[in-house]
mmCIF file of C-alpha atoms in Angstrom:
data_model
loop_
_atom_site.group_PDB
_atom_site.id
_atom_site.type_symbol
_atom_site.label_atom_id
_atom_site.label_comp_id
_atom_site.label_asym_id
_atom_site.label_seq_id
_atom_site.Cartn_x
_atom_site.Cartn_y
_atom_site.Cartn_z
ATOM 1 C CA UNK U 1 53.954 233.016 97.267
ATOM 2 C CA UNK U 2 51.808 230.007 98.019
ATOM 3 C CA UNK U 3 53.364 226.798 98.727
ATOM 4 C CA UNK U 4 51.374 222.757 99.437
ATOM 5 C CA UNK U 5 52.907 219.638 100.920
ATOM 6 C CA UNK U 6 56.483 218.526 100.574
ATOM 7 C CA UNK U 7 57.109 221.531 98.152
ATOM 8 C CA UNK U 8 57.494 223.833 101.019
ATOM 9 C CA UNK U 9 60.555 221.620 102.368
ATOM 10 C CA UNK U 10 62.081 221.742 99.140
ATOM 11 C CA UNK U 11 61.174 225.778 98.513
ATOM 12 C CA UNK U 12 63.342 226.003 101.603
ATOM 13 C CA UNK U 13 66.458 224.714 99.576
ATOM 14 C CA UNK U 14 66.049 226.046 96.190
ATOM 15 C CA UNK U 15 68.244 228.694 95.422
ATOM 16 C CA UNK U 16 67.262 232.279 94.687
ATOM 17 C CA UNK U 17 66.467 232.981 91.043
ATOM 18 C CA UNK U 18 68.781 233.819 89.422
ATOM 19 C CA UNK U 19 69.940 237.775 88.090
ATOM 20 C CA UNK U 20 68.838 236.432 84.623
ATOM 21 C CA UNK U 21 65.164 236.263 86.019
ATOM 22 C CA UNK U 22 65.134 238.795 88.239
ATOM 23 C CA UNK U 23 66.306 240.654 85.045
ATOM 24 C CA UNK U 24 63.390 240.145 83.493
ATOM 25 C CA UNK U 25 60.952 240.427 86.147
ATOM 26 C CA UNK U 26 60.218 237.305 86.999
ATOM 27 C CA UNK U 27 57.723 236.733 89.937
ATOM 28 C CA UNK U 28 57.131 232.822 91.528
ATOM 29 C CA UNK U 29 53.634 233.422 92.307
ATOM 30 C CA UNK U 30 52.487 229.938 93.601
ATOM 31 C CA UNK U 31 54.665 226.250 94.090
ATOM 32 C CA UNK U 32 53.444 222.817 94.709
ATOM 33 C CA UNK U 33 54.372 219.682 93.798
ATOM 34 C CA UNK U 34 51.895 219.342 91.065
ATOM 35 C CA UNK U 35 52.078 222.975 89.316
ATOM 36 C CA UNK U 36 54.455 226.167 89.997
ATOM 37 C CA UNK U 37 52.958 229.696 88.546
ATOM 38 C CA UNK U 38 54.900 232.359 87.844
ATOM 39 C CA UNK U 39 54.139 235.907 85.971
ATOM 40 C CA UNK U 40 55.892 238.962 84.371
ATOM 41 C CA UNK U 41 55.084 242.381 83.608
ATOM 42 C CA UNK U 42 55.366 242.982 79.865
ATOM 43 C CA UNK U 43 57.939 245.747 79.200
ATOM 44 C CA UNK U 44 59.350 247.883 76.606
ATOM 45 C CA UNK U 45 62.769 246.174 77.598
ATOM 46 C CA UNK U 46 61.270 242.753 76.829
ATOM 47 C CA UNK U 47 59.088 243.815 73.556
ATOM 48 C CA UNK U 48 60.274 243.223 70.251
ATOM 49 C CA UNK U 49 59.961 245.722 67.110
ATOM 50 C CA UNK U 50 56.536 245.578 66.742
ATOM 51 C CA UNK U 51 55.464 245.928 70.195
ATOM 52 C CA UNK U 52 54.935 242.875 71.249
ATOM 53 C CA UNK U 53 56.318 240.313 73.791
ATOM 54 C CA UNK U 54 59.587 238.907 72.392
ATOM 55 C CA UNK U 55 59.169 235.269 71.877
ATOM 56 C CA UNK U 56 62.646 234.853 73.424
ATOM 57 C CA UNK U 57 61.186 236.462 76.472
ATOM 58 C CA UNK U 58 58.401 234.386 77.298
ATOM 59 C CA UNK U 59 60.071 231.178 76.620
ATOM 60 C CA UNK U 60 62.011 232.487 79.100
ATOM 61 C CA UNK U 61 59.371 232.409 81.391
ATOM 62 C CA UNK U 62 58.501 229.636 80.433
ATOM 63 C CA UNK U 63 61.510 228.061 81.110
ATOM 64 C CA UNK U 64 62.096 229.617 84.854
ATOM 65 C CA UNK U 65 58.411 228.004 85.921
ATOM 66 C CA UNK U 66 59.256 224.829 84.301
ATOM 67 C CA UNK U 67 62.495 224.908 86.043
ATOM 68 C CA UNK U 68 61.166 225.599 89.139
ATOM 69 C CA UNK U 69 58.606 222.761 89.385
ATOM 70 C CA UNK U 70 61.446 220.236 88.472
ATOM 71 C CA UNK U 71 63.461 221.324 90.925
ATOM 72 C CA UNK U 72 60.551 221.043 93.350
ATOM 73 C CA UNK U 73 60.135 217.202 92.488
ATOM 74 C CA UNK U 74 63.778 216.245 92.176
ATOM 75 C CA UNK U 75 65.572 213.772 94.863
ATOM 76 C CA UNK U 76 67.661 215.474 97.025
ATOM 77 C CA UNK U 77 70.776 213.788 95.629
ATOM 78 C CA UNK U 78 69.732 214.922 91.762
ATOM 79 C CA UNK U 79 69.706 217.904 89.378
ATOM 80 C CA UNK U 80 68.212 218.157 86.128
ATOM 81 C CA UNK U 81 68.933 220.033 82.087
ATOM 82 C CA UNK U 82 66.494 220.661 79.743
ATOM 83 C CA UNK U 83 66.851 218.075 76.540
ATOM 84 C CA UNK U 84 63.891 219.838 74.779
ATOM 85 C CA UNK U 85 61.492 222.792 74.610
ATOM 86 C CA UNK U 86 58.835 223.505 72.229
ATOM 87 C CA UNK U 87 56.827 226.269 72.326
ATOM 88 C CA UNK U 88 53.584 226.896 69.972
ATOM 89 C CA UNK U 89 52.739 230.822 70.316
ATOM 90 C CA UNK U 90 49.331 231.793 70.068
ATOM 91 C CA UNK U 91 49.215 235.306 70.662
ATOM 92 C CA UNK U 92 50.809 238.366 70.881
ATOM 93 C CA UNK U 93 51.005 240.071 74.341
ATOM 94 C CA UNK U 94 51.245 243.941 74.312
ATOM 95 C CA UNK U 95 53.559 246.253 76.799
ATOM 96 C CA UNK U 96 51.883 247.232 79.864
ATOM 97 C CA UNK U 97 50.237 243.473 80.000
ATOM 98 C CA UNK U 98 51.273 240.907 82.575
ATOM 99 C CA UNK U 99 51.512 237.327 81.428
ATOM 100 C CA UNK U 100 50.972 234.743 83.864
ATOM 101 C CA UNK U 101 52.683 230.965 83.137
ATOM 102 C CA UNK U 102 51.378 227.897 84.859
ATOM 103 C CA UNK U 103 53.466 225.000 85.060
ATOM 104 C CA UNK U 104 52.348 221.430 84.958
ATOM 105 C CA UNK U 105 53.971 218.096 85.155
ATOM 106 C CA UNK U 106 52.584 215.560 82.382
ATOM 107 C CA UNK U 107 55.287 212.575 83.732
ATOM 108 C CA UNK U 108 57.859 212.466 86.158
ATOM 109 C CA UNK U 109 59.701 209.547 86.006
ATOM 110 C CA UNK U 110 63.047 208.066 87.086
ATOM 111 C CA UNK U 111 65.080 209.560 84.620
ATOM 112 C CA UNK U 112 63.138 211.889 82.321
ATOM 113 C CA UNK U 113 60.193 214.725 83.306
ATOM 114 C CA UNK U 114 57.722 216.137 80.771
ATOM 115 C CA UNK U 115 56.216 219.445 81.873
ATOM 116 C CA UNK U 116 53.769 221.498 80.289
ATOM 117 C CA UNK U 117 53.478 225.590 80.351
ATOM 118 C CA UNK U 118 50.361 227.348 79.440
ATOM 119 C CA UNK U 119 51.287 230.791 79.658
ATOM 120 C CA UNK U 120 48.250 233.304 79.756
ATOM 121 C CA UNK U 121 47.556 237.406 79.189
ATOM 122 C CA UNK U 122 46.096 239.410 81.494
ATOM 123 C CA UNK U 123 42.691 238.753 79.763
ATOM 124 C CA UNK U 124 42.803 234.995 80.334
ATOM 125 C CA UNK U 125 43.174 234.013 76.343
ATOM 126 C CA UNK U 126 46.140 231.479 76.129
ATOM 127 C CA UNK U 127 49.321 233.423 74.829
ATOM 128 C CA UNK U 128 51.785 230.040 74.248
ATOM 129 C CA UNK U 129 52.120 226.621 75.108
ATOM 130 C CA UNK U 130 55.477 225.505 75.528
ATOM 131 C CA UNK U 131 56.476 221.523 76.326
ATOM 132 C CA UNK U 132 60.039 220.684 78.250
ATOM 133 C CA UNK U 133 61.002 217.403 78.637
ATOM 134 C CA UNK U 134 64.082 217.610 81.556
ATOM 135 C CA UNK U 135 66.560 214.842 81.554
ATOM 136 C CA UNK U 136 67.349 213.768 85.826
ATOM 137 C CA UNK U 137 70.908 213.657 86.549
ATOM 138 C CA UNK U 138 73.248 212.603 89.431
ATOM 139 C CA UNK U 139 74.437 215.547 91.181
ATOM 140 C CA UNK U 140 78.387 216.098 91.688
ATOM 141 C CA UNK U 141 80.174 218.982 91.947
#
């Protein structure tokens, strides 16, 4: 994993993924304040009937990168939710592939981030493109 500026401070303090991702075999492949990458192996566990990715699986994905790079640019006294995610699938990805989801932020502002996925097969050609928009909270426990 590859890490720039003040991300690697915050890397320090963000907690392990979680089961659910390591479940699925999510990787973090790259974080920085301006993008986060991670990727997953494309299994028969994670296919659907025909073969294929399951689109629940790779908005998954999709979700753990976008997570990740909002964590990243959260205040330390904050914590975000996902209000909304919309993804637009473009292809299918077969078993055996890895897909590879890049994670960039489109506005982060004081109370609202929209991030963009573009989340890529193992021959380059765009897969899905999914848009979050993460609501920034006060933290309390």
């Amino acid at each position: 994993m590859t890490t720039g500026g003040d991300a690697t401070r915050k890397l320090d303090q963000m907690p392990p993924q979680s089961n659910y991702a390591e479940l699925t075999g999510i990787d973090i492949v790259s974080v920085a304040l301006d993008c986060a990458v991670c990727s997953m192996k494309v299994t028969d566990a994670l296919a659907n009937r025909n073969g294929v990715l399951h689109g629940g699986a790779l908005m998954t994905l999709a979700d753990n990168v976008a997570g990740t790079l909002a964590f990243i640019n959260l205040p330390a006294d904050k914590t975000n939710t996902t209000i909304e995610s919309k993804t637009n699938f473009m292809r299918g990805v077969h078993v055996g592939d890895t897909v590879t989801a890049r994670c960039e932020a489109l506005q982060i502002g004081r109370t609202l981030m929209v991030l963009q996925v573009t989340t890529t097969r193992g021959d380059g050609k765009i897969a899905a493109v999914t848009t979050q928009t993460h609501m920034i909270l006060n933290w309390s426990k």
